[in-house]
Short mmCIF file of C-alpha atoms and ligand atoms in Angstrom, two decimals:
data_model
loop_
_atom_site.label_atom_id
_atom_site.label_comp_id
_atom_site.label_asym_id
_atom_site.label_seq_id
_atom_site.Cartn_x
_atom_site.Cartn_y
_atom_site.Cartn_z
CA UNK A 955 11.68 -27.63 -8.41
CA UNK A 956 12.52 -25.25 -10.97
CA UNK A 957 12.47 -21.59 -9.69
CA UNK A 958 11.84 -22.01 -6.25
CA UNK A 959 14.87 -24.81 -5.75
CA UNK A 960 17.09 -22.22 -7.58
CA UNK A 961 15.68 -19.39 -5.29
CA UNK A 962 16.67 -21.04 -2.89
CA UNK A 963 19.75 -22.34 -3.24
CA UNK A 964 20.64 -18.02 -3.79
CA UNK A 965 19.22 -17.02 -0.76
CA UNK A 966 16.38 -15.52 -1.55
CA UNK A 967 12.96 -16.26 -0.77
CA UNK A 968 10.74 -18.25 -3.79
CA UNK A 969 7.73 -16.56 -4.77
CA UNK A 970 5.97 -20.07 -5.07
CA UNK A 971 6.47 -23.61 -4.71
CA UNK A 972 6.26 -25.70 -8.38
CA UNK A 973 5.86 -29.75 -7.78
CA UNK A 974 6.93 -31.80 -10.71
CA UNK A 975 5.61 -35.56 -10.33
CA UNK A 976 5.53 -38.58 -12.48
CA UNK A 977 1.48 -38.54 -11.38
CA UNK A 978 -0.48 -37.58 -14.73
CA UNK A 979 -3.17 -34.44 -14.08
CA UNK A 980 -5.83 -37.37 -13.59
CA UNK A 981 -4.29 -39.32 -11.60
CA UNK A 982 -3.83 -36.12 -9.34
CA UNK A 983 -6.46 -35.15 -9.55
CA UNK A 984 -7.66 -38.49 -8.19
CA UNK A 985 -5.73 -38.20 -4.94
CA UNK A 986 -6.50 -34.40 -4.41
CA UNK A 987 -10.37 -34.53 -5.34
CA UNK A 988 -10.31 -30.61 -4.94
CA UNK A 989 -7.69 -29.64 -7.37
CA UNK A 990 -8.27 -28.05 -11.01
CA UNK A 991 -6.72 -29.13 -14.18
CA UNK A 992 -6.01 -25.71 -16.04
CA UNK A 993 -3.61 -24.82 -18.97
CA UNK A 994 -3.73 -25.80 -22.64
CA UNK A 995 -0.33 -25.70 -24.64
CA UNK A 996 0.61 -26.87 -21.19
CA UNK A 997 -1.76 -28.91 -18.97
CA UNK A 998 -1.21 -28.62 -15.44
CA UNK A 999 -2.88 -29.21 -11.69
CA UNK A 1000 -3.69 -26.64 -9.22
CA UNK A 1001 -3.62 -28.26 -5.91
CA UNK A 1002 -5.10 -26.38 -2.66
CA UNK A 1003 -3.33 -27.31 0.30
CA UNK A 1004 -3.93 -25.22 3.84
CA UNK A 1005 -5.21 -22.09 1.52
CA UNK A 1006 -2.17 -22.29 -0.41
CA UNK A 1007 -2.20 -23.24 -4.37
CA UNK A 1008 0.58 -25.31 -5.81
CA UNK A 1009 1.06 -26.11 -9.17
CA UNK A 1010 1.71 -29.57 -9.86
CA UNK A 1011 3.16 -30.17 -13.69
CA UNK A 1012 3.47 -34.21 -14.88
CA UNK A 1013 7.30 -34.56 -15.99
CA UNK A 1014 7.38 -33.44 -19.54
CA UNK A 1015 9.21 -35.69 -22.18
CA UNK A 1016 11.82 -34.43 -25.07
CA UNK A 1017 10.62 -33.19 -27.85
CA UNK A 1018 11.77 -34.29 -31.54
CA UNK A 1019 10.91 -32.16 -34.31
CA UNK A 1020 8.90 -35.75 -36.14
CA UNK A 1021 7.08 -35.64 -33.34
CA UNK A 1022 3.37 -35.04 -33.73
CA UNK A 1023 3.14 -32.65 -31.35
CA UNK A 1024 1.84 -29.19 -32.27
CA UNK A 1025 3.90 -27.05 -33.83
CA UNK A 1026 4.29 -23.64 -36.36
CA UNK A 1027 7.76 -23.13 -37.27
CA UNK A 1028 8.94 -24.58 -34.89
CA UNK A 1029 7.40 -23.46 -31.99
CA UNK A 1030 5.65 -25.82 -29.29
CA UNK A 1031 2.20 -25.38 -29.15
CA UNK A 1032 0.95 -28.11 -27.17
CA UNK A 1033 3.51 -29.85 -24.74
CA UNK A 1034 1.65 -32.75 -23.14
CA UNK A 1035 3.82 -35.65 -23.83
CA UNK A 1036 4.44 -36.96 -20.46
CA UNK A 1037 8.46 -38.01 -19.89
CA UNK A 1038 10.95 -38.97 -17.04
CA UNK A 1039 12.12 -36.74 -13.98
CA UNK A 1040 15.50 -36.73 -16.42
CA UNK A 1041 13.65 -35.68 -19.69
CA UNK A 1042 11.64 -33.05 -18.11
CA UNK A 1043 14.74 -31.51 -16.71
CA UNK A 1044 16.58 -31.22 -19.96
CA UNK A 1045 13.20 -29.79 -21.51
CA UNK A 1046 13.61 -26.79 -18.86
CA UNK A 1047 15.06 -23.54 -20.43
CA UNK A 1048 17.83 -23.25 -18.52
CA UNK A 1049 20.01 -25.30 -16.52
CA UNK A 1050 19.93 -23.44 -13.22
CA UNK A 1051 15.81 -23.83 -13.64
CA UNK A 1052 16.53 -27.33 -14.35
CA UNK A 1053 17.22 -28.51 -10.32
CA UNK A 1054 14.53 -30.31 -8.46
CA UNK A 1055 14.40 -31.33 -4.69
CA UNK A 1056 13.82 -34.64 -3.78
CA UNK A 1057 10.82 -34.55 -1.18
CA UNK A 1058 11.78 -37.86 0.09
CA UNK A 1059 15.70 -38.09 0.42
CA UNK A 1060 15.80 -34.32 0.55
CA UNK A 1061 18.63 -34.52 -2.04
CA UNK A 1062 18.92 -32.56 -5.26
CA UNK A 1063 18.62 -33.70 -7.95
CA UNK A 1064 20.70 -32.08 -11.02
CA UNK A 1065 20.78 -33.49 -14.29
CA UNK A 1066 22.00 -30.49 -16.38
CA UNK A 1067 25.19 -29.02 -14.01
CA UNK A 1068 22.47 -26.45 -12.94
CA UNK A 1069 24.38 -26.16 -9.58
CA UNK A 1070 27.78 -25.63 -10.55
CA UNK A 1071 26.04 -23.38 -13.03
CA UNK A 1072 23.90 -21.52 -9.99
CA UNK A 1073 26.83 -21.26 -7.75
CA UNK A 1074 29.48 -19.78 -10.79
CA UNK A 1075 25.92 -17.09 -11.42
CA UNK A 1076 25.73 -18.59 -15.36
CA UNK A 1077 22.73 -18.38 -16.99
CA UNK A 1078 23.44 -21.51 -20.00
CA UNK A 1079 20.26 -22.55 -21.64
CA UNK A 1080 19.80 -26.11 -21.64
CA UNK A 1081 20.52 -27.67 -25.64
CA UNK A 1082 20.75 -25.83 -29.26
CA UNK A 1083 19.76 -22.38 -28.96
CA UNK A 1084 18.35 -21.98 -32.59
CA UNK A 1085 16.20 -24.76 -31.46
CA UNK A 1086 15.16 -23.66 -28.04
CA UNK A 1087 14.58 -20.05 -28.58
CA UNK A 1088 12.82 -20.75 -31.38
CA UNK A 1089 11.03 -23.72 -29.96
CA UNK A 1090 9.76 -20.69 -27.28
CA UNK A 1091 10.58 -17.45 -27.97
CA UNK A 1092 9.81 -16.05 -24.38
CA UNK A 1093 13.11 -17.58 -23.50
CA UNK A 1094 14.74 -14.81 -25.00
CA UNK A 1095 13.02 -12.14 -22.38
CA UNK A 1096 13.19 -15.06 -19.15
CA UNK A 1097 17.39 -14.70 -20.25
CA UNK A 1098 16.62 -11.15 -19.88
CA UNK A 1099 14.79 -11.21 -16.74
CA UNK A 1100 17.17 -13.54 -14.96
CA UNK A 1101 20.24 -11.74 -15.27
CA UNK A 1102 17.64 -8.34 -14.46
CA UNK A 1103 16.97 -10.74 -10.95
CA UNK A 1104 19.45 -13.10 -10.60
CA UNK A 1105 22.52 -10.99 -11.30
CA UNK A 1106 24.07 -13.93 -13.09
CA UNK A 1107 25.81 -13.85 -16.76
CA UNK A 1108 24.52 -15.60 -19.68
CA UNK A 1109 27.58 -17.92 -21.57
CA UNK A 1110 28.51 -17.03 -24.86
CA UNK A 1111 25.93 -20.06 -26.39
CA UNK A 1112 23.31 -18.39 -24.57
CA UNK A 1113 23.84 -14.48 -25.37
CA UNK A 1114 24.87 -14.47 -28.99
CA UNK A 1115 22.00 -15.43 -30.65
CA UNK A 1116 19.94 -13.54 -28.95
CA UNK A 1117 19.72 -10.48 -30.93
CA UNK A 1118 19.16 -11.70 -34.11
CA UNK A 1119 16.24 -13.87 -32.70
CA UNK A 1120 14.59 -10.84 -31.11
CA UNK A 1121 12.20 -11.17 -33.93
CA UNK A 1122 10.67 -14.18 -33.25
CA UNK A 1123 8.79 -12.79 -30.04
CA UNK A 1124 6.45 -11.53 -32.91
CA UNK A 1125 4.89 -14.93 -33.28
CA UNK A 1126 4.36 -14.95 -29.56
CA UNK A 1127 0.43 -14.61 -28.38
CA UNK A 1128 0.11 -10.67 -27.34
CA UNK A 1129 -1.12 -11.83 -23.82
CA UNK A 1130 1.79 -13.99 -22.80
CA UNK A 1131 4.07 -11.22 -23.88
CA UNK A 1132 2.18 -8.48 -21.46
CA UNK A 1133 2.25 -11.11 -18.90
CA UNK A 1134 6.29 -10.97 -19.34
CA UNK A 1135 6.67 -7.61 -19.04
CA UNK A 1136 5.00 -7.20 -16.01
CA UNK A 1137 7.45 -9.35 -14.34
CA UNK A 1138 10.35 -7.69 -16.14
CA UNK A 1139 8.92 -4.65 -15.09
CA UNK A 1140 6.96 -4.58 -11.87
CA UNK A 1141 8.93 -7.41 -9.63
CA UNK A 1142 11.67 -4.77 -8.59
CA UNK A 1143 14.64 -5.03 -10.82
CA UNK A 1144 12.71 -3.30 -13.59
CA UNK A 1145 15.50 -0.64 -14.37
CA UNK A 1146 17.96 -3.78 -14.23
CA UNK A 1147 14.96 -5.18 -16.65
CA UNK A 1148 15.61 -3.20 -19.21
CA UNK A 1149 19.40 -2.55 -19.04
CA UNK A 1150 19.21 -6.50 -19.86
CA UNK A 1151 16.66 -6.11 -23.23
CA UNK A 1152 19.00 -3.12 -24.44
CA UNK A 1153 22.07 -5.42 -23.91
CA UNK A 1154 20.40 -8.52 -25.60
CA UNK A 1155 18.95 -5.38 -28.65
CA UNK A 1156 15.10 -7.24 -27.25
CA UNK A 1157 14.04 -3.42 -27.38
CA UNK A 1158 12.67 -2.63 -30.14
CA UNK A 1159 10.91 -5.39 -30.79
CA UNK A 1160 9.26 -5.30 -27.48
CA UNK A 1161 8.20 -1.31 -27.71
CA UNK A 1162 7.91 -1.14 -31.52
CA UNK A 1163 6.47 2.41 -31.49
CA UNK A 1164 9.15 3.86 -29.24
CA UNK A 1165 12.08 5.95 -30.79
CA UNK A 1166 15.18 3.98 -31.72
CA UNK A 1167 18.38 4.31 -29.98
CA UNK A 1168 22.05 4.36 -30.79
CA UNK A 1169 22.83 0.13 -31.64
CA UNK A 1170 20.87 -2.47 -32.71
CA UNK A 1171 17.36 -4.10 -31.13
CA UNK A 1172 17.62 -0.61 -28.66
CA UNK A 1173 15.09 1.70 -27.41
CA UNK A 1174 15.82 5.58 -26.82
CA UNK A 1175 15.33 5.82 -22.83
CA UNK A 1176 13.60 8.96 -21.86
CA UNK A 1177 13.89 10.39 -18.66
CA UNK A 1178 10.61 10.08 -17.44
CA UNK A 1179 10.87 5.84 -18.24
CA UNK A 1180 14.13 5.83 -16.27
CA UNK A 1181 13.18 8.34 -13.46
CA UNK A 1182 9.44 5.81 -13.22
CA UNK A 1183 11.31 2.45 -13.35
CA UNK A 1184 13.51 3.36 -10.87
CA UNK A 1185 10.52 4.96 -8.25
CA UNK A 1186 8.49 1.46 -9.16
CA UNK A 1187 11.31 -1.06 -7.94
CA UNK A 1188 11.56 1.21 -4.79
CA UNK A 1189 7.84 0.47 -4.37
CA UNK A 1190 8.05 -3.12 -4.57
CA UNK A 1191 11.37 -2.84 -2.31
CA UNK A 1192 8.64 -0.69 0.48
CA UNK A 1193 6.13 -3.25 -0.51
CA UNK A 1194 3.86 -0.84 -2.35
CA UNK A 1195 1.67 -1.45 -5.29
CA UNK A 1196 2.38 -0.87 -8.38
CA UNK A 1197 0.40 -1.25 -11.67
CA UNK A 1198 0.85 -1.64 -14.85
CA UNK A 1199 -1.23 1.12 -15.88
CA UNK A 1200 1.20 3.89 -15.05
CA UNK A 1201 4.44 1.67 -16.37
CA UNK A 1202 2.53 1.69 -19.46
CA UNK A 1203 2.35 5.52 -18.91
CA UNK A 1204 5.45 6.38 -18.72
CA UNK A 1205 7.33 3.31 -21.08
CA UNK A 1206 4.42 5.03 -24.51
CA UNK A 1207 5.37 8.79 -23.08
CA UNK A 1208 7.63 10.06 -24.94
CA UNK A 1209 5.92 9.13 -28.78
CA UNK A 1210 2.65 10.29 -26.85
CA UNK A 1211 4.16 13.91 -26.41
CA UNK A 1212 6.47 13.82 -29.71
CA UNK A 1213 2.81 13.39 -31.07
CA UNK A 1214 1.15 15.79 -29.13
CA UNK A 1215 3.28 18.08 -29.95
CA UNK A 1216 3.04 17.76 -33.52
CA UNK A 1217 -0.65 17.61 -33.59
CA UNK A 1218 -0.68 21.46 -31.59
CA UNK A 1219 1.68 22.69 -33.88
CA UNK A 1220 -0.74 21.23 -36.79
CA UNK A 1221 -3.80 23.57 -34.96
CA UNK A 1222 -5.04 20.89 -32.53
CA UNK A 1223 -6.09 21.82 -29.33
CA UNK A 1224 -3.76 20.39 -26.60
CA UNK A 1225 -6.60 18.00 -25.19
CA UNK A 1226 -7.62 16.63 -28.59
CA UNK A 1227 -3.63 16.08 -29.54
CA UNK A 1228 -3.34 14.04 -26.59
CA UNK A 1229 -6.11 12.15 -26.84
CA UNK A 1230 -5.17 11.26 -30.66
CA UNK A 1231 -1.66 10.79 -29.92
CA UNK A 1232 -2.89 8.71 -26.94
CA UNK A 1233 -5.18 6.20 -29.24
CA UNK A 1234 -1.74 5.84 -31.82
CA UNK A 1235 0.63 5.28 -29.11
CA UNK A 1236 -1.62 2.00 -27.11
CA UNK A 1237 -2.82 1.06 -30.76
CA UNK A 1238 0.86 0.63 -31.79
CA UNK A 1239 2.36 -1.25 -28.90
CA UNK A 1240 -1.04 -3.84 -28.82
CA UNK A 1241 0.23 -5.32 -31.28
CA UNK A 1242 2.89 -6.80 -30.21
CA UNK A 1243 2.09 -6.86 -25.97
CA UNK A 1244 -1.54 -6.77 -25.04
CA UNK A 1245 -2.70 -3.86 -22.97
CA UNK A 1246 -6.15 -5.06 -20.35
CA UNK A 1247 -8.38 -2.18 -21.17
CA UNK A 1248 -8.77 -1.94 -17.29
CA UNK A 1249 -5.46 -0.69 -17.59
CA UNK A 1250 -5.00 1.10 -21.11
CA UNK A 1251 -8.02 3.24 -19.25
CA UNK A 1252 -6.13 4.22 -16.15
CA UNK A 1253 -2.75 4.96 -18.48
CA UNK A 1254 -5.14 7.04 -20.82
CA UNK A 1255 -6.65 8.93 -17.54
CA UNK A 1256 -3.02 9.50 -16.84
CA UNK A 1257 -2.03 10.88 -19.95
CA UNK A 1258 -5.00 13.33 -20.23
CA UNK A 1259 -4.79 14.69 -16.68
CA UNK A 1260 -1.24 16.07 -17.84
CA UNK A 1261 -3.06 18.40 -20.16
CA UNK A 1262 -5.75 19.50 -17.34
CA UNK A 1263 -2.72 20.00 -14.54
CA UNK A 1264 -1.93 23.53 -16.27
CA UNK A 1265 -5.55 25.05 -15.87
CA UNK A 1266 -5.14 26.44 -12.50
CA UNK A 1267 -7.10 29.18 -12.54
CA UNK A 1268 -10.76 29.49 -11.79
CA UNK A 1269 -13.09 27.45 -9.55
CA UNK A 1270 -13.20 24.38 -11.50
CA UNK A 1271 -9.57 23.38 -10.85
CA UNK A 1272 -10.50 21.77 -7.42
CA UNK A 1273 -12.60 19.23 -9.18
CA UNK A 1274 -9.46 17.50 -10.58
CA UNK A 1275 -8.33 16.90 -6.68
CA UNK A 1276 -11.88 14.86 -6.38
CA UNK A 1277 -11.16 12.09 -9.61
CA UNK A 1278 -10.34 8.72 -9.11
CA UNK A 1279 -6.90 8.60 -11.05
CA UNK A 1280 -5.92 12.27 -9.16
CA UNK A 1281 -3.01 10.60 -7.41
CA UNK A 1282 -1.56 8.79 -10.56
CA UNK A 1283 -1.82 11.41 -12.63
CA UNK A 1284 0.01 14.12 -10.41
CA UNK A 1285 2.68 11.47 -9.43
CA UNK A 1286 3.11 10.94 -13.39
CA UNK A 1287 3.50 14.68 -13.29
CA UNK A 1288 6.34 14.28 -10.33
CA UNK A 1289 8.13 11.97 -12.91
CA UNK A 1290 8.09 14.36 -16.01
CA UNK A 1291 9.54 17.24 -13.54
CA UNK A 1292 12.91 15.20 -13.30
CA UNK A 1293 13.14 15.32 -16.95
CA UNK A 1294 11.43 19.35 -17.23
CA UNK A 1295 12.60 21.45 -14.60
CA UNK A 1296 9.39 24.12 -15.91
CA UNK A 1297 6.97 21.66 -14.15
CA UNK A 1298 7.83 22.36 -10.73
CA UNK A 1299 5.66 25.69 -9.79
CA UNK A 1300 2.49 23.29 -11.30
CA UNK A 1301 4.17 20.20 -8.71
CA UNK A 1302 4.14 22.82 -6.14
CA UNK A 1303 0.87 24.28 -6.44
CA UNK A 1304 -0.92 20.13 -6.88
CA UNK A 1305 0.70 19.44 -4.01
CA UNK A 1306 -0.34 22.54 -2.23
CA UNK A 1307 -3.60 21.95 -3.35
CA UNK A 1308 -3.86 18.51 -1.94
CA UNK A 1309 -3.07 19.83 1.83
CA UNK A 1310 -6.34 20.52 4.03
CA UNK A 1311 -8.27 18.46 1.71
CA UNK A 1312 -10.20 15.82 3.21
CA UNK A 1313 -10.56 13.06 0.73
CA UNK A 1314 -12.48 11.08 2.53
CA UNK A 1315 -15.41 13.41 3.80
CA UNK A 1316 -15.65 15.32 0.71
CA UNK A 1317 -15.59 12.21 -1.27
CA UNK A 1318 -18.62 11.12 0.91
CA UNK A 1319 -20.80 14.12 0.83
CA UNK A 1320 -20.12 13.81 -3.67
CA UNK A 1321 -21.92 10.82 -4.70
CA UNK A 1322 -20.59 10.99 -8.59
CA UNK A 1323 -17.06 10.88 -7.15
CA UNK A 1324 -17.57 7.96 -4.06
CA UNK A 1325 -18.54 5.91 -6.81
CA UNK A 1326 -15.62 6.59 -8.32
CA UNK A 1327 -13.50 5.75 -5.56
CA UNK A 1328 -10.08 3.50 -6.16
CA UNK A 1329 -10.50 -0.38 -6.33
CA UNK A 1330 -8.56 -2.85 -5.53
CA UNK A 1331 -9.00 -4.47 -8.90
CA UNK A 1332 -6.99 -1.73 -10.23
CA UNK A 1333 -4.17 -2.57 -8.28
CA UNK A 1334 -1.47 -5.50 -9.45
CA UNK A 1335 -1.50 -8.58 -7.63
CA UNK A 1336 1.34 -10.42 -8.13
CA UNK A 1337 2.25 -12.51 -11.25
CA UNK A 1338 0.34 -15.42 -10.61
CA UNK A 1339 2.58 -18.21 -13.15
CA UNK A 1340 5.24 -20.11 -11.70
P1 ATP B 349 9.99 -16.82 -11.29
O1 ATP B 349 10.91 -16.59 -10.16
O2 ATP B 349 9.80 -15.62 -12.08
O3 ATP B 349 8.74 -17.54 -10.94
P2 ATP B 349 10.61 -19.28 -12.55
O4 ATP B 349 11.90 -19.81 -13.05
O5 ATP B 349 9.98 -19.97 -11.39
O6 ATP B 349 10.82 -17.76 -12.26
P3 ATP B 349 8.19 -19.84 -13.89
O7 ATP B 349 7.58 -19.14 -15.04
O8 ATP B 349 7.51 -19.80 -12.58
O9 ATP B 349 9.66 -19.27 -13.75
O10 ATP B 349 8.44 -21.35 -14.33
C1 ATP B 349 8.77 -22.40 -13.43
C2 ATP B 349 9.78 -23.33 -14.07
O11 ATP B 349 9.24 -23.89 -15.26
C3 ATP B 349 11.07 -22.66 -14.51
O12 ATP B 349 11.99 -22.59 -13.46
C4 ATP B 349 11.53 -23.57 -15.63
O13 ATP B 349 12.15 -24.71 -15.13
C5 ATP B 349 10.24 -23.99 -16.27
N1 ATP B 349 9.87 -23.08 -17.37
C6 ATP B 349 9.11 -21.96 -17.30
N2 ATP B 349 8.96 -21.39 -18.49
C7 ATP B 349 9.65 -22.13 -19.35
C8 ATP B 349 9.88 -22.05 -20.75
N3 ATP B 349 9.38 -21.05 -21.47
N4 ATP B 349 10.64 -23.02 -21.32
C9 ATP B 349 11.15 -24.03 -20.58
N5 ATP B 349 10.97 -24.16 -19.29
C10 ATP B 349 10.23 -23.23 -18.64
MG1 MG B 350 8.05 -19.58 -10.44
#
């Protein structure tokens, strides 16, 4: 149902399997003995069948603003009032996320004209869209992010509010909203991603400290986001990882060097202005997307290295070579030489410097560095929802 029956139905291969039931979570839960019952505002199964989790959600019923479910202006908190195959369908956001596949008969089943809708590429949310954006805000970046992946065109009730809602994604938990930009972001249509948010002015609000650009709800793109988005949906295209860490890098960049800059030409040293203009620039955007420390760290280690690239002179320079975040930090410095042309004798000599070096035995005869060797953790695993 949902994603993977529209998925599909396009052609292209579902990242996961949702089942939608009439079962409650107990009663589930009761057939599969092994499964967990997760989720709050939404409660939910997670069945494990051959090694492979599937989420199994109990059809969700309308909801009617005298309801007494919990709500804050009228957003859904808690959405556990359990409804028919039909109701939960026309509670979906929109209608070509609305189809479901009938295990039995094999038929699908389409209460909301979610095919016609799929096979004419529309994106129409399902009901009022005062109500529905508000009633979840996310909606506004999942329109985004399926026309980003999808490559189909919202309807006219489904665009035009859209911009003057933007602000209402500042109600929305900090957590869910870095959650949603790592799918915008990292899934590879991430320059398509934010083409979308500038179209539907979700910009700003989104990136709050980044400079404005020309029209309303829109971000000044910097050559260094563009040049990164692009090289990360290649990745995912080569099946490479990617993490957020360095996205974060190079989306805060340009207010970290604007910064920079002015603290230098205020009498800071160059490390201390970046490390200041560092803290603003994550302090700033946590409050509207959180940022995992694990990554803020890396981006951070990123950042810093920039300053330490230019001292090439001496014997200590070769030390840089041996640090865990080395390779992230000189390809962040490949990205800022699209946009600065100056860079490339300091590309040149770090990637000079990296020939004839063996990583691996040096690393093992340094015990400070082996310890700091690259984990997995670091790396993103896929978005786990859906
Ligand atoms: P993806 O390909 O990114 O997984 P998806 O459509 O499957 O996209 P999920 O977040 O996995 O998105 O959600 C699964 C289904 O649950 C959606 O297809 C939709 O029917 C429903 N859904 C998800 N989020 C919302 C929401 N905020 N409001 C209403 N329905 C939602
Ligand atoms: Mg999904």
């Amino acid at each position: 149902m949902g994603g993977s029956v529209r998925d599909l139905l396009l052609g292209k291969a579902p990242k996961d399997f949702d089942v939608a039931t009439s079962a409650t979570p107990e009663e589930v839960q009761d057939v599969f003995p092994r499964c967990r019952l997760i989720g709050r505002r939404f409660r939910l199964a997670h069945v494990r069948v051959s090694g492979a989790l599937i989420e199994v959600a109990t059809f969700r019923g309308m909801f009617s603003p005298d309801d007494d479910r919990d709500q804050q202006n009228g957003r859904i908190l808690s959405d556990n009032v359990f409804g028919t195959v039909e109701e939960d369908a026309k509670r979906r956001d929109f209608t070509i996320n609305a189809l479901f596949l009938d295990p039995v008969s094999g038929d699908i089943r389409d209460y909301v004209g979610g095919y016609k809708d799929l096979t004419e590429r529309r994106l129409r949310l399902i009901g009022d869209q005062g109500v529905r954006y508000q009633e979840d805000p996310v909606r506004l970046l999942r329109a985004a992010r399926f026309v980003a992946k999808l490559g189909v065109e919202p309807d006219e009730d489904t665009a035009k509010q859209i911009p003057s809602l933007a602000p209402l994604l500042e109600n929305v938990p900090t957590a869910r909203l870095f959650e949603e930009i790592c799918k915008l972001f990292l899934t590879g249509h991430g320059l398509r991603s934010l083409e979308a948010l500038q179209r539907f002015g979700l910009s700003t609000t989104l990136f709050p400290g980044l400079p404005k650009g020309s029209g309303p709800g829109k971000i000044l793109i910097g050559p260094v986001l563009h040049k990164t988005l692009g090289n990360t949906d290649e990745r995912v295209r080569t099946g490479k990882p990617v993490t957020p860490a360095f996205l974060i890098a190079a989306l805060l960049w340009q207010p970290v060097q604007e910064r920079s800059q002015a603290l230098i030409d205020a009498g800071e040293s160059e490390y201390v202005a970046l490390m200041n203009a560092s803290e603003e620039a994550i302090s700033a955007q946590v409050m509207r997307t959180a940022i995992p420390r694990r990554f803020s760290a890396v981006t951070r280690q990123i950042w810093l290295m920039q300053a330490r690239f230019k001292k090439t002179q001496g014997k200590r320079w070769k030390r840089l070579l041996y640090e865990q975040r080395f390779r992230a930090g000189y390809d962040f410095l490949l990205m800022r030489a699209s946009e600065d042309p100056s860079l490339e004798p300091l590309c040149k000599f770090w990637t000079k410097a990296q020939r004839g070096v063996d990583f691996q035995r040096d690393l093992g005869y340094d015990r400070g560095s082996a310890r700091d060797r690259p984990r997995n953790r670091y790396r993103r695993r896929a978005p786990t929802t859906g």
